[in-house]
PDB file of C-alpha atoms and ligand atoms in Angstrom:
ATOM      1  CA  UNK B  30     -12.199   6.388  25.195  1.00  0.00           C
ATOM      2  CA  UNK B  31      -9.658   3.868  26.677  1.00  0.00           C
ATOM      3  CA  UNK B  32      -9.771   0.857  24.503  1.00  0.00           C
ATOM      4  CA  UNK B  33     -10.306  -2.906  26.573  1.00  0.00           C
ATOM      5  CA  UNK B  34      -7.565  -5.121  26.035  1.00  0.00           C
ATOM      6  CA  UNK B  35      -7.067  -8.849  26.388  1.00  0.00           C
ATOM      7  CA  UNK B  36      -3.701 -10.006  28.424  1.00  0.00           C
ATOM      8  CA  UNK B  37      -3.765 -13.569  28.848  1.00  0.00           C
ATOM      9  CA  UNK B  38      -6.810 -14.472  30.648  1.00  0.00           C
ATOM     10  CA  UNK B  39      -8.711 -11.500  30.572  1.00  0.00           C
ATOM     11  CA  UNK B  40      -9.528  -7.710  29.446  1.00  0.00           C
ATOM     12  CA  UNK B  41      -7.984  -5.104  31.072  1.00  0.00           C
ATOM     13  CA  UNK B  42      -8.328  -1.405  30.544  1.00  0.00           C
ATOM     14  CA  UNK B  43      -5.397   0.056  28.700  1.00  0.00           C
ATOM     15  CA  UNK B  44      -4.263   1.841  31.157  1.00  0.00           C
ATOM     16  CA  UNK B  45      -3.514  -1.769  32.902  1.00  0.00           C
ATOM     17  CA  UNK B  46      -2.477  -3.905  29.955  1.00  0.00           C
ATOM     18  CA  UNK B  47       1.096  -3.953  30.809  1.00  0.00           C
ATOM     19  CA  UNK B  48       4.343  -5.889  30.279  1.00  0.00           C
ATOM     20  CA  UNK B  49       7.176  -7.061  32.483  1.00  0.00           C
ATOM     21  CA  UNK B  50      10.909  -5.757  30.667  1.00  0.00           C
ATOM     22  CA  UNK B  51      11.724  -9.170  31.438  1.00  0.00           C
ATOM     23  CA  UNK B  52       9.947 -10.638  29.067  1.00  0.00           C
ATOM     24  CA  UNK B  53      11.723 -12.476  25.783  1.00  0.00           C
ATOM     25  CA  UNK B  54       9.244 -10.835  23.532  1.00  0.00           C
ATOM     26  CA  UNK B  55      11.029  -7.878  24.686  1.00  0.00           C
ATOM     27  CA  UNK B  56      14.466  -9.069  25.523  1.00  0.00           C
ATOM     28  CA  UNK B  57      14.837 -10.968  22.355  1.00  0.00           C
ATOM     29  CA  UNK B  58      11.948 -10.089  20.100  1.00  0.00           C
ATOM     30  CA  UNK B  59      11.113 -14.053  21.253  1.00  0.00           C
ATOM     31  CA  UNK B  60       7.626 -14.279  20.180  1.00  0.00           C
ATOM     32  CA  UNK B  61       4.864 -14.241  17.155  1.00  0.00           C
ATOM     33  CA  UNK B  62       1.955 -12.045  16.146  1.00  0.00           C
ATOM     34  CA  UNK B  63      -0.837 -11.528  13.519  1.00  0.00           C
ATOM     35  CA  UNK B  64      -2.478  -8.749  12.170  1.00  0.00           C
ATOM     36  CA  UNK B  65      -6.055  -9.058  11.460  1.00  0.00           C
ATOM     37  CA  UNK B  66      -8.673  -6.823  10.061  1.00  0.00           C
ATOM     38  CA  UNK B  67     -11.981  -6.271  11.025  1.00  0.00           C
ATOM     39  CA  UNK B  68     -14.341  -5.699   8.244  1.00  0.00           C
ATOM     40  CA  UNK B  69     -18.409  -4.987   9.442  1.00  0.00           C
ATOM     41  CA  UNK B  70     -17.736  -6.620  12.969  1.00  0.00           C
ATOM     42  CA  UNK B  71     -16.101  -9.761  11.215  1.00  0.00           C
ATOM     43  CA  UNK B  72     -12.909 -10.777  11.496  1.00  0.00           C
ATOM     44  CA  UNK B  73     -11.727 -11.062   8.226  1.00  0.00           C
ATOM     45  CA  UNK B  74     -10.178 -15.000   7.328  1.00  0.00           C
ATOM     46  CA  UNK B  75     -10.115 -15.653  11.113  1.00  0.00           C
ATOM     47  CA  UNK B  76      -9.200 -19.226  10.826  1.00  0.00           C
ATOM     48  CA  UNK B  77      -6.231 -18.866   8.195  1.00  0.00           C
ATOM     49  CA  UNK B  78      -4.567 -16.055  10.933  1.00  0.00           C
ATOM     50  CA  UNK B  79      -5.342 -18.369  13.652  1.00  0.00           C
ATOM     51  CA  UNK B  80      -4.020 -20.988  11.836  1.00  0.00           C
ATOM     52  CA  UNK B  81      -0.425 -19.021  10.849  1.00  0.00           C
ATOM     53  CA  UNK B  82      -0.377 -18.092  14.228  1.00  0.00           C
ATOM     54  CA  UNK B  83       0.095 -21.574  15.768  1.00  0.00           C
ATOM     55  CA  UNK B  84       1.908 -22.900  12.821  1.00  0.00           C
ATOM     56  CA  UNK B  85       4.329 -20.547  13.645  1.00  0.00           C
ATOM     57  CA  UNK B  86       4.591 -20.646  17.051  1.00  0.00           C
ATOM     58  CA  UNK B  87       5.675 -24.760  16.415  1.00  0.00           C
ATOM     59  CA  UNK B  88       7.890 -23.761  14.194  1.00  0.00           C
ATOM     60  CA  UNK B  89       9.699 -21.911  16.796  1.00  0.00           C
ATOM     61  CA  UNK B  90       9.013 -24.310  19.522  1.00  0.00           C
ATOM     62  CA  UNK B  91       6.603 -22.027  21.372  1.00  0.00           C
ATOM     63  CA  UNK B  92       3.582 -23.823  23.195  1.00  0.00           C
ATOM     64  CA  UNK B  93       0.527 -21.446  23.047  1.00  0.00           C
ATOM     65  CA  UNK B  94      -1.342 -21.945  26.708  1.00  0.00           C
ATOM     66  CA  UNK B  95      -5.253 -22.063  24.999  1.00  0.00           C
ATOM     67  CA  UNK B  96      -6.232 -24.077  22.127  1.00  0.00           C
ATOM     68  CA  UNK B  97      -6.744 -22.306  18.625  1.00  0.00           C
ATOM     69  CA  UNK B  98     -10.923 -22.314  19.340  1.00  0.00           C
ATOM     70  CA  UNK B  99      -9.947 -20.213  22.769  1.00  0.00           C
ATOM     71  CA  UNK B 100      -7.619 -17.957  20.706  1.00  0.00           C
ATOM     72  CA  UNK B 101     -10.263 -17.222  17.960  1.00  0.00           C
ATOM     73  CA  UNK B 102     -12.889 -16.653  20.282  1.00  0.00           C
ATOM     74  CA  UNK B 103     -10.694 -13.788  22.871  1.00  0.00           C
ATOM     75  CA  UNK B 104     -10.271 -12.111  19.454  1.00  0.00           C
ATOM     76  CA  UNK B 105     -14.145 -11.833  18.928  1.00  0.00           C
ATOM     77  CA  UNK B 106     -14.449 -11.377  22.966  1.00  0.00           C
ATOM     78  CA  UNK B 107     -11.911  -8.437  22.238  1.00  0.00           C
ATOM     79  CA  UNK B 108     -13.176  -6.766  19.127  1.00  0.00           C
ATOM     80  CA  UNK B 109     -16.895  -6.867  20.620  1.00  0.00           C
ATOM     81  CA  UNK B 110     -15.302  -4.709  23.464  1.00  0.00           C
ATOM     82  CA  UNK B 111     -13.463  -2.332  21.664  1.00  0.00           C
ATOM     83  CA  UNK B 112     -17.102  -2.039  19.807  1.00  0.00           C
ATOM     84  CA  UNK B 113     -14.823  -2.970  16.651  1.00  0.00           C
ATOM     85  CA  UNK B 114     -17.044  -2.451  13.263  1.00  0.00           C
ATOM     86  CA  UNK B 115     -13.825  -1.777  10.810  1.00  0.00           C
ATOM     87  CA  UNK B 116     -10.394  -2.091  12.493  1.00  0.00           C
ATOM     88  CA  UNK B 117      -7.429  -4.060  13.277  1.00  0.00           C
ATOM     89  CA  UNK B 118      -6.245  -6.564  15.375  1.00  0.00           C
ATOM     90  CA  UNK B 119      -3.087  -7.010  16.663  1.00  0.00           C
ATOM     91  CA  UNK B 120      -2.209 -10.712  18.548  1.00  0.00           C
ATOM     92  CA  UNK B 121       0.702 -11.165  19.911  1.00  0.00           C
ATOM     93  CA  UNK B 122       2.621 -14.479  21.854  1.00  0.00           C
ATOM     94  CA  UNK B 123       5.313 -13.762  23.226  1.00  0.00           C
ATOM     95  CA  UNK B 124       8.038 -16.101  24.909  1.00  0.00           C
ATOM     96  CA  UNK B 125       6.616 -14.856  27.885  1.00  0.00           C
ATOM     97  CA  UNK B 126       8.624 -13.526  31.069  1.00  0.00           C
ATOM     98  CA  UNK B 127      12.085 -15.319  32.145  1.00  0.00           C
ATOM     99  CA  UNK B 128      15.435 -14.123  33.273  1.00  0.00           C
ATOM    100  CA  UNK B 129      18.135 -12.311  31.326  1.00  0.00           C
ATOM    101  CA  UNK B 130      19.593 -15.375  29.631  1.00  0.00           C
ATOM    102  CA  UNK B 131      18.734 -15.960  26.184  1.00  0.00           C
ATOM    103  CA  UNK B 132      17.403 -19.653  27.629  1.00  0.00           C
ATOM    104  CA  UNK B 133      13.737 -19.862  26.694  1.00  0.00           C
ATOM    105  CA  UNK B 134      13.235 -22.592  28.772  1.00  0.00           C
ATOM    106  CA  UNK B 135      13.395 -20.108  31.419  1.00  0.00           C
ATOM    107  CA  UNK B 136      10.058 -18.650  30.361  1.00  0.00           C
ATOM    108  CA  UNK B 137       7.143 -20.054  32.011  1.00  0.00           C
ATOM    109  CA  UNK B 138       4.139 -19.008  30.465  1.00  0.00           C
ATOM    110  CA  UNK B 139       3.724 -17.164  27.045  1.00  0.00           C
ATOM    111  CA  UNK B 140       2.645 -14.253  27.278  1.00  0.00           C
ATOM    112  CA  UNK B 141      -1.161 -13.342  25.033  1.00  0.00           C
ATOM    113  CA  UNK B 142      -2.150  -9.853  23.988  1.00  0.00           C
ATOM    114  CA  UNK B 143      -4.755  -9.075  22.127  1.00  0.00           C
ATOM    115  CA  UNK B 144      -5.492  -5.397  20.604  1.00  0.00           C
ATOM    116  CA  UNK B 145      -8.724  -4.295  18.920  1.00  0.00           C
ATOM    117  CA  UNK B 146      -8.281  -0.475  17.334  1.00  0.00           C
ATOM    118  CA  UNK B 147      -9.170   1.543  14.517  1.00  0.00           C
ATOM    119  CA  UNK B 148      -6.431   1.114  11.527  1.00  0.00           C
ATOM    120  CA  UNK B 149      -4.669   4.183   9.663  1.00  0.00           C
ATOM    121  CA  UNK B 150      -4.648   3.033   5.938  1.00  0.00           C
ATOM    122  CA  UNK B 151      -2.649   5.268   2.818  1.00  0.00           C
ATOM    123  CA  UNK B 152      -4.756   8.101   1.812  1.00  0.00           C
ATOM    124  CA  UNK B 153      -6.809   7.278  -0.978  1.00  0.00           C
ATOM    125  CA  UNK B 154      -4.912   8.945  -3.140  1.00  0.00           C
ATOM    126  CA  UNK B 155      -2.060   6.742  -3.090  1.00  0.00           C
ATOM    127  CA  UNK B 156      -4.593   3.909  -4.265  1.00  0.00           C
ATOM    128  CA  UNK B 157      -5.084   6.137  -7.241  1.00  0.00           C
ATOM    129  CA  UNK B 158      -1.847   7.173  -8.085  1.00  0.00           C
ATOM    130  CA  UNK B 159       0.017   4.271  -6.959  1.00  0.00           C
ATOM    131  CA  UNK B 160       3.272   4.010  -4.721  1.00  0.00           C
ATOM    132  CA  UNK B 161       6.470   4.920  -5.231  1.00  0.00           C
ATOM    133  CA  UNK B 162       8.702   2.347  -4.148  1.00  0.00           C
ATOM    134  CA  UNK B 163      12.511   1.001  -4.055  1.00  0.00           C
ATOM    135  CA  UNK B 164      14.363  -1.900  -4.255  1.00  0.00           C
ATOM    136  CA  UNK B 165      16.196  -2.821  -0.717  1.00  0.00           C
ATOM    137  CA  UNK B 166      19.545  -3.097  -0.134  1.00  0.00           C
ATOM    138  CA  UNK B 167      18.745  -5.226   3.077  1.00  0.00           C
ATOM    139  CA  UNK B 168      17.969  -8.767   2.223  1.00  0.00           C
ATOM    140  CA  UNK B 169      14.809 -11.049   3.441  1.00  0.00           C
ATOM    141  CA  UNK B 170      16.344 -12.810   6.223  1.00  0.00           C
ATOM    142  CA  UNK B 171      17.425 -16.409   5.089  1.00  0.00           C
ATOM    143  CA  UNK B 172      14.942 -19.462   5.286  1.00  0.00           C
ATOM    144  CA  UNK B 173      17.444 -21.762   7.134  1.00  0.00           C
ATOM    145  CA  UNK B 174      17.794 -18.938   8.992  1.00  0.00           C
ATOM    146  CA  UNK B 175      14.081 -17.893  10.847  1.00  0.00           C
ATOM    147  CA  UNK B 176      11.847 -18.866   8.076  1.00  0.00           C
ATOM    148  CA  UNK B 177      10.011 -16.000   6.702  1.00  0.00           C
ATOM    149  CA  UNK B 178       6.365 -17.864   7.109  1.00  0.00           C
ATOM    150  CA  UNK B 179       7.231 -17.421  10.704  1.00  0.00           C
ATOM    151  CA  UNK B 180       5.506 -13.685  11.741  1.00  0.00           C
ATOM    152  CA  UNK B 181       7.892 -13.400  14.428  1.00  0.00           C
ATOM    153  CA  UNK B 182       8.677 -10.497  16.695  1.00  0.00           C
ATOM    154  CA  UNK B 183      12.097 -10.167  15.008  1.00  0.00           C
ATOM    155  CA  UNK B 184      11.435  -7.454  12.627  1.00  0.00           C
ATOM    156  CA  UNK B 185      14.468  -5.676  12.171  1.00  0.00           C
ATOM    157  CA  UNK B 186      15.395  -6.480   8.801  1.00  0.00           C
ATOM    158  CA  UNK B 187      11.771  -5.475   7.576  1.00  0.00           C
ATOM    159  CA  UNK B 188      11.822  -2.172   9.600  1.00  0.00           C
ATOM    160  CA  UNK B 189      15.766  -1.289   7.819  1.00  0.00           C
ATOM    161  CA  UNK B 190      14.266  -1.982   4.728  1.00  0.00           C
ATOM    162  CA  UNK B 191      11.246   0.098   5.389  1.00  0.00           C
ATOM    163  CA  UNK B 192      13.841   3.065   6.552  1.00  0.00           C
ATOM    164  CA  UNK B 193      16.104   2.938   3.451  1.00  0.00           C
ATOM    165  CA  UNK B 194      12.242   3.221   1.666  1.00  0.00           C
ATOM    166  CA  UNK B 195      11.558   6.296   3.963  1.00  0.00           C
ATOM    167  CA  UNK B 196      15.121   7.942   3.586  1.00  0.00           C
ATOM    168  CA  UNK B 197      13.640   8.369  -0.013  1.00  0.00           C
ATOM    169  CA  UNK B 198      10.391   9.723   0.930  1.00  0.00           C
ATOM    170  CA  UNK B 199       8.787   6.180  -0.166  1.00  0.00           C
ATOM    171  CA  UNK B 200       6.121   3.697   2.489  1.00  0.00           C
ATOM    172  CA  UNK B 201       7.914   0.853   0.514  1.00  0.00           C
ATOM    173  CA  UNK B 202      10.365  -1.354  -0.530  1.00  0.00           C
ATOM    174  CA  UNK B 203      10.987  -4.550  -2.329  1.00  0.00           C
ATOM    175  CA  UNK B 204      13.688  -7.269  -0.514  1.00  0.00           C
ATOM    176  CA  UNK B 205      15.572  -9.467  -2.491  1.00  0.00           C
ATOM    177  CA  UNK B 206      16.526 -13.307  -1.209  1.00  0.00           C
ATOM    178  CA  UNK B 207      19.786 -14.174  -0.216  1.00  0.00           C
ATOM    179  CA  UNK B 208      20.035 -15.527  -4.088  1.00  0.00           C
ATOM    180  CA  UNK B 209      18.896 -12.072  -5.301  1.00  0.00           C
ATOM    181  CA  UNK B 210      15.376 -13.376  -5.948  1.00  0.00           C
ATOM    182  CA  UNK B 211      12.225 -11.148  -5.378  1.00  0.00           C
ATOM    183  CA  UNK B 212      10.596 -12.084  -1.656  1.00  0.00           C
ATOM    184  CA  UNK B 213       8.204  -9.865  -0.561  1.00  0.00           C
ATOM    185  CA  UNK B 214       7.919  -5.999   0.311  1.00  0.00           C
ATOM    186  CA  UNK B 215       8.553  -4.928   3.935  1.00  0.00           C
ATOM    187  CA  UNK B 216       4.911  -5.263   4.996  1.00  0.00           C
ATOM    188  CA  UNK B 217       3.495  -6.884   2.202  1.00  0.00           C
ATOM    189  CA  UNK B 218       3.269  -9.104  -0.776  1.00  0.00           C
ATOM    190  CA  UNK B 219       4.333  -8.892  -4.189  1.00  0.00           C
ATOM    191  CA  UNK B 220       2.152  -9.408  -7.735  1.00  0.00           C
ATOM    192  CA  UNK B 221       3.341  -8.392 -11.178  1.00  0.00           C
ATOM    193  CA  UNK B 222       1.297  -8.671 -14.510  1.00  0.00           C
ATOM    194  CA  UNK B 223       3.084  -8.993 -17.489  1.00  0.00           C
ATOM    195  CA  UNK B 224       0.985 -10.039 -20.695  1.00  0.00           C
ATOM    196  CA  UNK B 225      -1.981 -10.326 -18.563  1.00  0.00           C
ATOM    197  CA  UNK B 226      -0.939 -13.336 -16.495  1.00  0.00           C
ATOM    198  CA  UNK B 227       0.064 -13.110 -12.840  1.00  0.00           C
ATOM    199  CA  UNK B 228       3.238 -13.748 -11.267  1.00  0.00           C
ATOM    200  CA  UNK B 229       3.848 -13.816  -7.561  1.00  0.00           C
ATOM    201  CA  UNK B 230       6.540 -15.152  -5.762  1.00  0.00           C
ATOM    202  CA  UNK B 231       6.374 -18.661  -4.280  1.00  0.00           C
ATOM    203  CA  UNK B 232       6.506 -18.630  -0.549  1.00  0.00           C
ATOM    204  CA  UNK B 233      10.377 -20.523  -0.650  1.00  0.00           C
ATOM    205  CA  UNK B 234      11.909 -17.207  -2.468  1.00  0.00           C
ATOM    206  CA  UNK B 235      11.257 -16.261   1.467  1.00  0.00           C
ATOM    207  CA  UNK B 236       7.868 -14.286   1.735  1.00  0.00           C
ATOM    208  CA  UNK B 237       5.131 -14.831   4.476  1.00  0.00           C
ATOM    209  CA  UNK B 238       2.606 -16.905   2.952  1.00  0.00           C
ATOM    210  CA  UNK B 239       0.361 -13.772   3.201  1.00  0.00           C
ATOM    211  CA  UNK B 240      -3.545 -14.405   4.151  1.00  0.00           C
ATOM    212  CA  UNK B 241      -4.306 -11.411   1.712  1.00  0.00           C
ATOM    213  CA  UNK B 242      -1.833 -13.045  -1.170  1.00  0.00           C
ATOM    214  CA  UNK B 243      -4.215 -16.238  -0.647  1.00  0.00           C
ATOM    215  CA  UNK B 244      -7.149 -14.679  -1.462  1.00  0.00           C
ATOM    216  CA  UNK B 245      -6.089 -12.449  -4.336  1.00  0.00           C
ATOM    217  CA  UNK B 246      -4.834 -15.441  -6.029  1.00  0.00           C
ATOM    218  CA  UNK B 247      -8.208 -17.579  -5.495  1.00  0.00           C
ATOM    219  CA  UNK B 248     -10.138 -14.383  -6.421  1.00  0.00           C
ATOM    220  CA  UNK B 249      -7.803 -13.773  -9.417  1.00  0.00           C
ATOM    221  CA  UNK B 250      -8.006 -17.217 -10.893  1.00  0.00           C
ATOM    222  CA  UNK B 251     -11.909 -17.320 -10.312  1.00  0.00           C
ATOM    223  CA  UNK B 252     -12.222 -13.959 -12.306  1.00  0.00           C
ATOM    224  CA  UNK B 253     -10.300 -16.157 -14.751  1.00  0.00           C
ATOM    225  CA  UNK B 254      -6.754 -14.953 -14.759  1.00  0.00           C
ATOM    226  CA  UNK B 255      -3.766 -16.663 -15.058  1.00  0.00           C
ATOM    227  CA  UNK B 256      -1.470 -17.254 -11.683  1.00  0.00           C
ATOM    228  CA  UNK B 257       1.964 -18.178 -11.218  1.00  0.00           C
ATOM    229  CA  UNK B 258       4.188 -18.592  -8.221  1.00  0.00           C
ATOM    230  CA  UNK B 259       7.771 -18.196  -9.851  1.00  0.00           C
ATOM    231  CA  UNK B 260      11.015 -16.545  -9.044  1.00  0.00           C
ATOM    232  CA  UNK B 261      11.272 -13.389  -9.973  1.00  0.00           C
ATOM    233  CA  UNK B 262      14.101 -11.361 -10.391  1.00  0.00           C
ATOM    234  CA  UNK B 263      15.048  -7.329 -10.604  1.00  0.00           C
ATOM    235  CA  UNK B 264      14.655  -7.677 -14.005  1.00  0.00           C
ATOM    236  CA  UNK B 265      11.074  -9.169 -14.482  1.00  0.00           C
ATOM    237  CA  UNK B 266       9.777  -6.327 -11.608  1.00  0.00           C
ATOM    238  CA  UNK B 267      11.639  -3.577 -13.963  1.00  0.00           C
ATOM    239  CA  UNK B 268       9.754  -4.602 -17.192  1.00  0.00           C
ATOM    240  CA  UNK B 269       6.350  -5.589 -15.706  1.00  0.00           C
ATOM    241  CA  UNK B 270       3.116  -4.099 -17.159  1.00  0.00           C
ATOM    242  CA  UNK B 271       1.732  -3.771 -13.995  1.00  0.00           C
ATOM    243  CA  UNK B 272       2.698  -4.398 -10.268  1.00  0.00           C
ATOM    244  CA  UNK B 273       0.722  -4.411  -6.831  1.00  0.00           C
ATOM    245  CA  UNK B 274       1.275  -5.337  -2.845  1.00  0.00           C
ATOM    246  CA  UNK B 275      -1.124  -7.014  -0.896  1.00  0.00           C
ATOM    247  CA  UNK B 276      -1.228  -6.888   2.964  1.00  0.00           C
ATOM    248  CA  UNK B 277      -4.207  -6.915   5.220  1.00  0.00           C
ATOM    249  CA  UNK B 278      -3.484  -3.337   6.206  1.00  0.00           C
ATOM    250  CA  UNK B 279      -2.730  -2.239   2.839  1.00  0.00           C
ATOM    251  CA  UNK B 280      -5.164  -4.959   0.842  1.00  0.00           C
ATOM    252  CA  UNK B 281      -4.699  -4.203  -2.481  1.00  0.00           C
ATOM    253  CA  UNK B 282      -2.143  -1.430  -3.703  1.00  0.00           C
ATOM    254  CA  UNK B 283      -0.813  -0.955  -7.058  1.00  0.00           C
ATOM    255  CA  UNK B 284       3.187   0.316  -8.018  1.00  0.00           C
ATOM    256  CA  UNK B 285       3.424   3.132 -10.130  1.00  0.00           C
ATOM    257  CA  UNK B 286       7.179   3.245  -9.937  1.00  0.00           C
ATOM    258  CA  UNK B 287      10.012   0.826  -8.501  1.00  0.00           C
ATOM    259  CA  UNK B 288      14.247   2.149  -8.541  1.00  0.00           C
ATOM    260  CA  UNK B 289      13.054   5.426 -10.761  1.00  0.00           C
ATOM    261  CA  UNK B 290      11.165   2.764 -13.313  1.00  0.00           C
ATOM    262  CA  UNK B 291       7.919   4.143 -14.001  1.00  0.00           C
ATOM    263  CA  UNK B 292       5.893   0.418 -13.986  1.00  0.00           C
ATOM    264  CA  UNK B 293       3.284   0.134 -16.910  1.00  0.00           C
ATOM    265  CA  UNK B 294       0.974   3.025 -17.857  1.00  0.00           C
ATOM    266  CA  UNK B 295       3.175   4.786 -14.341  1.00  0.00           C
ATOM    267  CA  UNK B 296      -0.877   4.020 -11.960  1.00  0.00           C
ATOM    268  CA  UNK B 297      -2.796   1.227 -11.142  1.00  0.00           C
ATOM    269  CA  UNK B 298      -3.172  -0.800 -14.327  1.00  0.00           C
ATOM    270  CA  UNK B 299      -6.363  -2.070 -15.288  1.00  0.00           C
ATOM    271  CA  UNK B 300      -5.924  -5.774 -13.983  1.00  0.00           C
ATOM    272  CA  UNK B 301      -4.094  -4.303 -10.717  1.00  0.00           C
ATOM    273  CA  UNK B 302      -8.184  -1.845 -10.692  1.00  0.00           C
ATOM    274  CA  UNK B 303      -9.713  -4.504 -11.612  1.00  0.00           C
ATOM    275  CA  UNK B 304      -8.533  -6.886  -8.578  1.00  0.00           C
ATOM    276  CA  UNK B 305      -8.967  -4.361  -6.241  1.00  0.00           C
ATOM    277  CA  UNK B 306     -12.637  -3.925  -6.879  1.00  0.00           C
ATOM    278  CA  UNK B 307     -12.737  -7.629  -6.607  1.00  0.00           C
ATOM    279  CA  UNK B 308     -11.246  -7.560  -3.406  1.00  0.00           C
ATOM    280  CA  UNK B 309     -13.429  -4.850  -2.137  1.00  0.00           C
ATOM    281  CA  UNK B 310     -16.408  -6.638  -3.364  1.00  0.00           C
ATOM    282  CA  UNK B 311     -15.051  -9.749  -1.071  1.00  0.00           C
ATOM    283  CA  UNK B 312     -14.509  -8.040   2.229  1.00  0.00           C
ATOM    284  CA  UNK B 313     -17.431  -6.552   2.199  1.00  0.00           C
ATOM    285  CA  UNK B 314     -19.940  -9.219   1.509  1.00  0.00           C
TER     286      UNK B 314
HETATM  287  N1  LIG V  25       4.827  -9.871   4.341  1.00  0.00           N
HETATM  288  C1  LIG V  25       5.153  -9.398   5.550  1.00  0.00           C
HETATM  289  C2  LIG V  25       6.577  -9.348   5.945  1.00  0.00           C
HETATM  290  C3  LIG V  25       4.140  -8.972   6.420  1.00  0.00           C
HETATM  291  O1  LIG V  25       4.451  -8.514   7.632  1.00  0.00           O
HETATM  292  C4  LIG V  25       2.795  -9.037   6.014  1.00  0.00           C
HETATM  293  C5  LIG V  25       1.698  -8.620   6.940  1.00  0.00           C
HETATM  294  N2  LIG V  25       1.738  -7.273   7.265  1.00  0.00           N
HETATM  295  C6  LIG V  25       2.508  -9.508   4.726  1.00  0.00           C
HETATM  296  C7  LIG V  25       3.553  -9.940   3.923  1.00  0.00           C
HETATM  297  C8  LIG V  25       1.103  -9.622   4.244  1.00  0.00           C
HETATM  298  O2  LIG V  25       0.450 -10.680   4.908  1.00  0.00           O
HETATM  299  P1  LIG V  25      -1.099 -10.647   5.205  1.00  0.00           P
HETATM  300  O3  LIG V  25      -1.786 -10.533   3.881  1.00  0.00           O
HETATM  301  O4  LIG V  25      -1.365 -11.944   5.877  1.00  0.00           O
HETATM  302  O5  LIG V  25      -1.367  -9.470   6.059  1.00  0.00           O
END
């Protein structure tokens, strides 16, 4: 079935829902996006991705053409049409179309896609077992540089990250700070436990401030745990009793090894289980 899609003012069938190669998004990876998930026809934390979304879209000097209550409600509009129940969304802004000169200014109107589809998650059994993942040699792209809160188009340091992770026959990998601080993985946030309190790294070490991260912490502290946002080095990952990412595609995924390390008890440990139940008991209430 060809899925509906929205481009800028309306849905078009796939088969329509096309870009101009002159667009920035394109030319220059000039743009922002979100990725949502759908959970029993809800969007999951709507406002808090519609909320990134235009927060980072000032940040880079990018004026959205509809006002956050339009943009939340072409998501619904889109997901209803895709007949959504559990999925994904992908949003996207781009820079919109221009000429060949890096000049924004030459852009008229952003460009808005919006794409409702079924997500592929890790097979079950990696929630089990745990991943396997590496340290980075590539480093988290520096804040005075484009801040990493900004979920821009520009990718490329994630994706060589997430290729010196495959080279290995690994989904993930952990990238350092230009200080050699922990950040974030290359799709996803980072928690370790170590004598049952919780340590993630504060947004500044150069992570996305991660919608899923947000709610693990609230749910963590509620269920009475202990959370820090600290800097975290090689080290403090190495010796951890227990580590896990968060993402909205991944939600909650524990580390069984990092670098050759086996991490804790080498699965999910029982505060990294015991989160993820919590989680699951939040997305689907
Ligand atoms: N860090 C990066 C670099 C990401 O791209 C993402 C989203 N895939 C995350 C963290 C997790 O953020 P969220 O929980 O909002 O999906």
């Amino acid at each position: 079935m060809s899925m509906k899609i929205w481009l800028n003012d309306k849905l078009v069938d796939q088969a329509d829902a096309t870009v101009s190669v002159f667009d920035h998004g394109l030319l220059y990876g000039d743009g922002i996006f979100e990725g949502i998930r759908v959970y029993s026809g809800k969007v999951f934390e709507h406002k808090a991705h519609i909320d990134r979304l235009y927060e980072g879209a000032r940040a880079i000097r990018l004026n959205i053409p509809m006002t956050p209550e339009q943009m939340t409600e072409i998501v619904c509009k889109t997901v209803a049409a895709n007949n959504i129940e559990d999925g994904y969304v992908r949003l996207i802004v781009t820079r919109g179309v221009g000429n060949l000169g890096l000049n924004p200014l030459t852009c008229e109107t952003p460009q808005i896609i919006v794409i409702a589809a079924t997500i592929t998650l890790y097979p079950e059994e990696l929630y089990q077992k745990g991943l396997k993942i590496i340290s980075a040699n590539t480093v988290r792209n520096h804040p005075l540089s484009i801040p990493p809160q900004v979920k821009s188009l520009n990718y490329l340091c994630n994706i060589m990250a997430k290729l010196e992770a495959l080279d290995r026959g690994m989904f993930e990998a952990i990238m350092y700070n230009h200080m050699g601080y922990v950040a974030e993985a290359t799709g996803d946030n980072v928690f370790i436990v170590k004598d049952g309190v919780l340590y993630t790294p504060p947004i500044a070490a150069g992570a996305l401030d991660g919608i899923t991260r947000r709610v693990v912490m609230r749910l963590a502290r509620e269920a009475g745990y202990e959370v820090f946002e600290k800097n975290l080095a090689r080290f403090d990952l190495h010796s951890c009793d227990e580590m896990f990412l968060t993402g909205s595609a991944a939600e909650v995924i524990g580390v069984s090894e990092l670098d050759g390390r086996t991490i804790g008890i080498g699965k999910p440990g029982k505060i990294t289980c015991d989160l993820r139940a919590r989680f699951d008991k939040f997305i689907r209430q």
